[in-house]
Coordinates of C-alpha atoms and ligand atoms in Angstrom, one line a residue:
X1 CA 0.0 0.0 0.0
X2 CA 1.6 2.9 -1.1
X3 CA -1.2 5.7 0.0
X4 CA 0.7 8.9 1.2
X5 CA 0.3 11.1 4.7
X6 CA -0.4 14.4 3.3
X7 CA 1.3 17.7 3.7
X8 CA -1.5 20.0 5.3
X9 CA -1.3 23.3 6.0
X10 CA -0.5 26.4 3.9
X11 CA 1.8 24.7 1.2
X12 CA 0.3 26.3 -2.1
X13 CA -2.1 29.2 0.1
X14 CA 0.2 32.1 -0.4
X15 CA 1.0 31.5 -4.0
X16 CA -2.9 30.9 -4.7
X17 CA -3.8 33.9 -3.1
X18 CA -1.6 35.9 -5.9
X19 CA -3.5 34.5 -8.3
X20 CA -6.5 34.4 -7.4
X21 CA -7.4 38.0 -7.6
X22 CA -7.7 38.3 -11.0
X23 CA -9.6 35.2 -11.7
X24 CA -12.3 35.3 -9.1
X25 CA -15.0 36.4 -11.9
X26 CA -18.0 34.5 -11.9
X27 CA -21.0 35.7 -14.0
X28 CA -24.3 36.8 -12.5
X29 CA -27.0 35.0 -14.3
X30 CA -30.6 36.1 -13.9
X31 CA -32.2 33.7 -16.0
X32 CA -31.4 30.8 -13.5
X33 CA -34.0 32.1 -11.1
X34 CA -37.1 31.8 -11.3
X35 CA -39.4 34.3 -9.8
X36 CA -43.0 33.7 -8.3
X37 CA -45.4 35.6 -5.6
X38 CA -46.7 33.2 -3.1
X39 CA -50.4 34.2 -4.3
X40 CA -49.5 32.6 -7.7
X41 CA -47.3 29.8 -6.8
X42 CA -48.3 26.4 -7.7
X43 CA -45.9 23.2 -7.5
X44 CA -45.8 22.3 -11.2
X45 CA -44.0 25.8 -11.9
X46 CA -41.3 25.3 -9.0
X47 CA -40.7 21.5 -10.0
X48 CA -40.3 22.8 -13.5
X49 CA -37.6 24.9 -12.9
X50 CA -35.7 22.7 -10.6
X51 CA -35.8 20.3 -13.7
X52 CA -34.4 23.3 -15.7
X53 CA -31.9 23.2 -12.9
X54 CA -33.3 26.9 -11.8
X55 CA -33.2 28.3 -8.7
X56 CA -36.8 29.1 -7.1
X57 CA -37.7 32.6 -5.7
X58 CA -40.9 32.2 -3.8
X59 CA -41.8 36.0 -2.8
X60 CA -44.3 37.3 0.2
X61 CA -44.2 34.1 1.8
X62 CA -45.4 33.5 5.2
X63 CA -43.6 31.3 7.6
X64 CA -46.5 28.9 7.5
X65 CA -46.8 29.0 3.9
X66 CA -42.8 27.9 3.8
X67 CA -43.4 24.5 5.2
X68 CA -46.2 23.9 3.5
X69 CA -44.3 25.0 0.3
X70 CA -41.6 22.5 0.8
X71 CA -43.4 19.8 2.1
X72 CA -45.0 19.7 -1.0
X73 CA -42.1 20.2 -2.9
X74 CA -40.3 17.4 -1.1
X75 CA -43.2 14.6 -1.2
X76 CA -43.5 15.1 -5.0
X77 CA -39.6 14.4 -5.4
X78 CA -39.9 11.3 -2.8
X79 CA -37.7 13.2 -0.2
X80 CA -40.4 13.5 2.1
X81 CA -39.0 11.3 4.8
X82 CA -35.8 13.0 4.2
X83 CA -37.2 16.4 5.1
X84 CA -38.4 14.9 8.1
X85 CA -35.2 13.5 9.1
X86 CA -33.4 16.1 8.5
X87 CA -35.7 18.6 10.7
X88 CA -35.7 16.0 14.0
X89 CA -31.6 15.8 14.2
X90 CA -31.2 19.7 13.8
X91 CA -31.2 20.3 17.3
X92 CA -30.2 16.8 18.6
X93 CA -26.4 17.8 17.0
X94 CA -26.7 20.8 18.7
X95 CA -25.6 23.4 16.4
X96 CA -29.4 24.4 14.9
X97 CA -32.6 25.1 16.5
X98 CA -36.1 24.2 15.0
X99 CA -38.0 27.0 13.3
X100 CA -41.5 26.4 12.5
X101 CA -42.2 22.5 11.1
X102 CA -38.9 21.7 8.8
X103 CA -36.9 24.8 9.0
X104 CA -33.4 25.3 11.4
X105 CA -31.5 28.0 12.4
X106 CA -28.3 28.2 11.0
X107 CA -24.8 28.1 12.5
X108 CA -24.7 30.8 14.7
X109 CA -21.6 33.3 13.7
X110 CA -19.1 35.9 15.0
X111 CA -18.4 39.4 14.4
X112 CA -17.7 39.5 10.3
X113 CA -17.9 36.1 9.7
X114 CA -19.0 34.8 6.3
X115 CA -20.3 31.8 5.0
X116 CA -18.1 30.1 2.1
X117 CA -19.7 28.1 -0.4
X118 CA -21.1 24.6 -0.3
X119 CA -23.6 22.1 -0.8
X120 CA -25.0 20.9 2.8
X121 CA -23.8 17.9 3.8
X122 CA -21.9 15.2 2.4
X123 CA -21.3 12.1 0.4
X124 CA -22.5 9.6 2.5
X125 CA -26.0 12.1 2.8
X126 CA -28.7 12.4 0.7
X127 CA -29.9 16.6 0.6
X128 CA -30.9 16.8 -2.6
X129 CA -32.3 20.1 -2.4
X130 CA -31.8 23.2 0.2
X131 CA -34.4 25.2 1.5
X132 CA -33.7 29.3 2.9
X133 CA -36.5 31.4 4.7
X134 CA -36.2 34.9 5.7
X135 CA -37.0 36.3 8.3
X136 CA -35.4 39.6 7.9
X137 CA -32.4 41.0 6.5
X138 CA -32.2 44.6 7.9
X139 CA -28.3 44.4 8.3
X140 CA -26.3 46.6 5.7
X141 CA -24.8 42.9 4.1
X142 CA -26.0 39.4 4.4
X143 CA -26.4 38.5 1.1
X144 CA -27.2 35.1 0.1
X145 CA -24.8 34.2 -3.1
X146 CA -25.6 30.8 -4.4
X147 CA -23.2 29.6 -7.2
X148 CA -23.9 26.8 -10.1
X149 CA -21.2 24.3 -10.4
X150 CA -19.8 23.7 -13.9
X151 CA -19.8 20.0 -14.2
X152 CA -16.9 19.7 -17.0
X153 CA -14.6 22.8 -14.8
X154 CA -11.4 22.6 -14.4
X155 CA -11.2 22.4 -10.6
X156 CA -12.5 18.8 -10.1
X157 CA -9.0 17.7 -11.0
X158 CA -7.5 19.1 -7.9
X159 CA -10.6 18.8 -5.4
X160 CA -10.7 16.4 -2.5
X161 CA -13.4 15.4 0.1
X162 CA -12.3 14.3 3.6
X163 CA -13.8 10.9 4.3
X164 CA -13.0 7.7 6.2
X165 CA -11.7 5.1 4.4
X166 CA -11.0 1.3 5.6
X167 CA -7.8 -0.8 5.1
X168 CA -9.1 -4.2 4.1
X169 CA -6.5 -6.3 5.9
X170 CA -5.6 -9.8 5.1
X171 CA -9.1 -11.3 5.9
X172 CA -12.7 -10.3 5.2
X173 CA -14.7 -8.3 7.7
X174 CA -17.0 -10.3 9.4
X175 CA -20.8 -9.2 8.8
X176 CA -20.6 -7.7 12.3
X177 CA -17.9 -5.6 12.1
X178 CA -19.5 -4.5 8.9
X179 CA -22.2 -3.4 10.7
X180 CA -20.7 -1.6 13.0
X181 CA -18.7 0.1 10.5
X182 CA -21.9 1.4 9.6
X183 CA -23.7 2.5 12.5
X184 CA -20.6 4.0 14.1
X185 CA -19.1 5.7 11.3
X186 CA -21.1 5.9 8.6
X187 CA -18.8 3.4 6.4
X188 CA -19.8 1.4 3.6
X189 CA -17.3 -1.3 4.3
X190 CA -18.2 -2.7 0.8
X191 CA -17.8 0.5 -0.8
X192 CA -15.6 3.2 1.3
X193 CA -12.3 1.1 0.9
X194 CA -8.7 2.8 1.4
X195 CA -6.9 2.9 -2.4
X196 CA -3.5 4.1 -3.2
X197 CA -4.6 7.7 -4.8
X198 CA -5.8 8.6 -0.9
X199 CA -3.8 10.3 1.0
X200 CA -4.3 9.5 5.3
X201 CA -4.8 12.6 7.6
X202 CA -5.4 10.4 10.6
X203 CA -6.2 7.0 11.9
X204 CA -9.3 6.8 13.5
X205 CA -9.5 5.0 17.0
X206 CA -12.0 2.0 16.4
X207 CA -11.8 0.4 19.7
X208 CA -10.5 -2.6 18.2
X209 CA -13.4 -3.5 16.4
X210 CA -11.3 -5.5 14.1
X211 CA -11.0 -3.1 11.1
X212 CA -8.4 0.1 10.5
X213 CA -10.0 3.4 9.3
X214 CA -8.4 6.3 8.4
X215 CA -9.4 9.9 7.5
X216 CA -8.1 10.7 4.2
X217 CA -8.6 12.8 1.4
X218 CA -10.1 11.6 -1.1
X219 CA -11.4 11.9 -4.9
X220 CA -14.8 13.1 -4.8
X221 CA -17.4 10.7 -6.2
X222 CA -20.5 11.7 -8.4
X223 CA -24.1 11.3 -6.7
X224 CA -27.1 10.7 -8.3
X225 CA -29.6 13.7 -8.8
X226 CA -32.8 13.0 -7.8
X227 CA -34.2 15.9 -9.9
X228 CA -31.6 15.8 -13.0
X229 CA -31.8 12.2 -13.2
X230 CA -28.4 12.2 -13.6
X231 CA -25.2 11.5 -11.9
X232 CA -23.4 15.2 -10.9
X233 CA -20.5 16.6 -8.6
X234 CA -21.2 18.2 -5.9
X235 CA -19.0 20.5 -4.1
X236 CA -20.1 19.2 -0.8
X237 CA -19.3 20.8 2.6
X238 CA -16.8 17.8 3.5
X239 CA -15.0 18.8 0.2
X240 CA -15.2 22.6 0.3
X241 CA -14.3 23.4 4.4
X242 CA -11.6 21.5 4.4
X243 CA -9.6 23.4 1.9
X244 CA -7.8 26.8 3.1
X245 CA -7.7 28.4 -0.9
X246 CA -11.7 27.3 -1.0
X247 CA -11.9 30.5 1.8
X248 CA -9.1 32.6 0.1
X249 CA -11.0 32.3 -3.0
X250 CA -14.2 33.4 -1.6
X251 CA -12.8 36.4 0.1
X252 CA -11.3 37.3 -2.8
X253 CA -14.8 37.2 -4.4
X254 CA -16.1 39.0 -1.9
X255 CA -13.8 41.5 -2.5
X256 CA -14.1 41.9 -6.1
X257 CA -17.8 42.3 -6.0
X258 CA -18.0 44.5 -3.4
X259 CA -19.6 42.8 -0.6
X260 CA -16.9 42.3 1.8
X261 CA -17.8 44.0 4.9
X262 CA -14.3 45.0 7.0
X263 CA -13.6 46.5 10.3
X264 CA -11.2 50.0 10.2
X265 CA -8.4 47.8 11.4
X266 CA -7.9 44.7 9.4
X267 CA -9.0 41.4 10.4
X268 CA -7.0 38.2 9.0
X269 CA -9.3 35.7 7.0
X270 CA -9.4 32.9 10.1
X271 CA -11.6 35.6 11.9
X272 CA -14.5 36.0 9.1
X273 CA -13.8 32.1 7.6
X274 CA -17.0 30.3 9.3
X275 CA -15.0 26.9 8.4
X276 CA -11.4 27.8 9.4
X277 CA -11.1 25.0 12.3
X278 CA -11.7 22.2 9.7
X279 CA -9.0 23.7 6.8
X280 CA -6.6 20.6 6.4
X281 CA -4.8 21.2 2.8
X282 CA -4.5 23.6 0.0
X283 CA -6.1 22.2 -3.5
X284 CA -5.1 25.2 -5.4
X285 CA -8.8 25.5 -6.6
X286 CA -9.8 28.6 -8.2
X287 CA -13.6 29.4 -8.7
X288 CA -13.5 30.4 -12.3
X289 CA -12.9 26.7 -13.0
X290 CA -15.7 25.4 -10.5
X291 CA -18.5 27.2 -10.8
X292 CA -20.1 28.6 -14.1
X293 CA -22.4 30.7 -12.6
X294 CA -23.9 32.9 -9.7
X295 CA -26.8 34.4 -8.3
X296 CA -26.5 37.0 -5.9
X297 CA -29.5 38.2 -3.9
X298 CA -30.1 39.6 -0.4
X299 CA -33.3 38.1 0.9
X300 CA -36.0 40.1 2.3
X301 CA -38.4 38.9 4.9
X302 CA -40.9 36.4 3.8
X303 CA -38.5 35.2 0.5
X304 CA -37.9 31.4 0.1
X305 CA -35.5 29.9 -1.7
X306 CA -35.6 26.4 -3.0
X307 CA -32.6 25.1 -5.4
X308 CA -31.0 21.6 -6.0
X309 CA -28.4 21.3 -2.8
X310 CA -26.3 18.9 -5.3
X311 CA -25.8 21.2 -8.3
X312 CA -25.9 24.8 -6.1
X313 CA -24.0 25.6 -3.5
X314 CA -25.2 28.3 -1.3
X315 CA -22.8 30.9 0.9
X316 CA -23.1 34.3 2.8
X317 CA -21.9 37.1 2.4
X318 CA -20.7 39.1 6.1
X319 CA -22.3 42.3 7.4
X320 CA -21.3 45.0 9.8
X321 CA -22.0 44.3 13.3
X322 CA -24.7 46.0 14.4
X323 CA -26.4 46.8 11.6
X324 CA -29.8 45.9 11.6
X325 CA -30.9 42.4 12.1
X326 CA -30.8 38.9 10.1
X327 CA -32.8 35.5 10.7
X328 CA -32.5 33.3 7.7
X329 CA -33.7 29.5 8.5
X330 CA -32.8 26.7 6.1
X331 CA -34.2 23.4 5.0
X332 CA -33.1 20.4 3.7
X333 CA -34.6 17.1 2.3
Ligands
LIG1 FE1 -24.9 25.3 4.7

């Protein structure tokens, strides 16, 4: 077995960040959402444009109306039990509260932090589409800026998700210990097997359960859309927030478009990176070659927002502190 410890750390970060400035453009595309007033909403237009791959705008909502909304949404994509799942463990990890019947809080968030981009969850999960509410929006930022990942980009070359692996050893796994490779950590003892491309961050402490698992980085696999019908990559959360040039990249857009929102004395990026604590390597990914296009919008109380969590990632801009107030909820199924 020839699989590699990798080098985290800063390695590429300081020659990525040079340049990165000039590449951070991502088109605004207008035509990817699709706009509708409550009053007029009906299902068959929102399902529509998810199979278009749009985004959905639903205006003038009420907080009721919002879980009605993607209830229905979710039962006629088969994700019902899904967006019930998903709504009973947001407070049980702790982190999210319940709003209303399928809607969370989400991650609570320091002084001029933002939000990088990614699609909730990852891999081993199954949120095909995201849900946001709002609330309010009254602060002088916030803006919600959900990106559309090109599928052919360059950036899938260099891109790795952290995930555990297991060494298969010199015997098979007994049927036990492939069930508790399961149930403990989420392994698919069949499927989520240690190769040579991986490179090991860690071993993980099984207990001596009989099996070896690592943490590594790993090549992202595709996932089946359930909307698409089609197998697509997804710039999950385990594959975006553990990559320092996915933050220096999404500063720099911030920057570049104007919606970076700075103190009068400077603040380094591990202050306003939401995700810093879980950066393990540099990829050298740049966004030009990951995403092919962007919507930006800053949500006003009663908008909802329903898109395809596997083909659009969503992120947040930061906002002065102290300037008005923001409560955006999210859902997922
Ligand atoms: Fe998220």
């Amino acid at each position: 077995m020839s699989t590699s410890v990798v080098n985290t750390g800063y390695q590429n970060t300081v020659a990525h960040s040079m340049q990165t400035a000039a590449n951070c453009i991502i088109p605004e595309d207008s035509s990817k959402l699709s706009i509708i007033d409550v009053e007029k909403f009906n299902l068959d237009f929102a399902l529509k444009s998810l199979k278009q791959d749009n985004v959905v705008l639903v205006e003038n909502v009420k907080p009721a109306d919002a879980d009605r909304i993607i209830l229905s949404i979710a039962e006629e994509l088969g994700l019902k039990e899904s967006l019930e799942l998903q709504a009973a463990f947001a407070s049980i990890n702790g982190f999210r509260e319940n709003v209303g019947q399928y809607f969370m809080s989400v991650n609570k968030r320091s002084d001029y932090e933002f939000i990088p981009p990614h699609s909730e969850g990852n891999s081993t999960t199954n949120m095909q589409i995201a849900s946001l509410y709002s609330y309010e929006n009254s602060t002088d930022g916030g803006e919600s800026v959900l990106m559309n990942i090109d599928q052919d980009g360059s950036a899938w070359q260099c891109l790795r998700e952290v995930a555990p692996r297991i060494k298969i050893g010199t015997r098979p796994l007994t049927q036990n210990e492939i069930a508790r490779a399961k149930l403990l950590f989420k392994v698919d003892a069949n499927v989520d097997i240690l190769c040579d491309e991986d490179e090991i961050l860690r071993k993980i402490d099984t207990k001596n359960l009989g099996f070896e698992l690592y943490e590594v980085l790993t090549k992202p696999k595709l996932k089946y859309s359930q909307i698409l019908r089609k197998d697509v990559r997804v710039y999950w959360d385990s594959v975006a927030s553990c990559d320092h040039d996915s933050a220096q990249e999404y500063l720099q857009f911030l920057k570049n478009s104007g919606l970076l929102k700075e103190p009068e004395t400077e603040l380094p990026l591990e202050k306003m990176d939401n995700a810093t604590g879980r950066r393990v390597w540099s990829s050298g990914v740049m966004f030009n070659g990951l995403f092919k296009s962007k919507i930006t919008r800053k949500l006003v109380s009663g908008d909802l927002i329903i898109q395809n969590n596997l083909t659009w990632t969503h992120s947040t801009a930061n906002w002065t502190p102290g300037s008005g107030g923001r409560q955006v909820v999210a859902a997922f199924a």
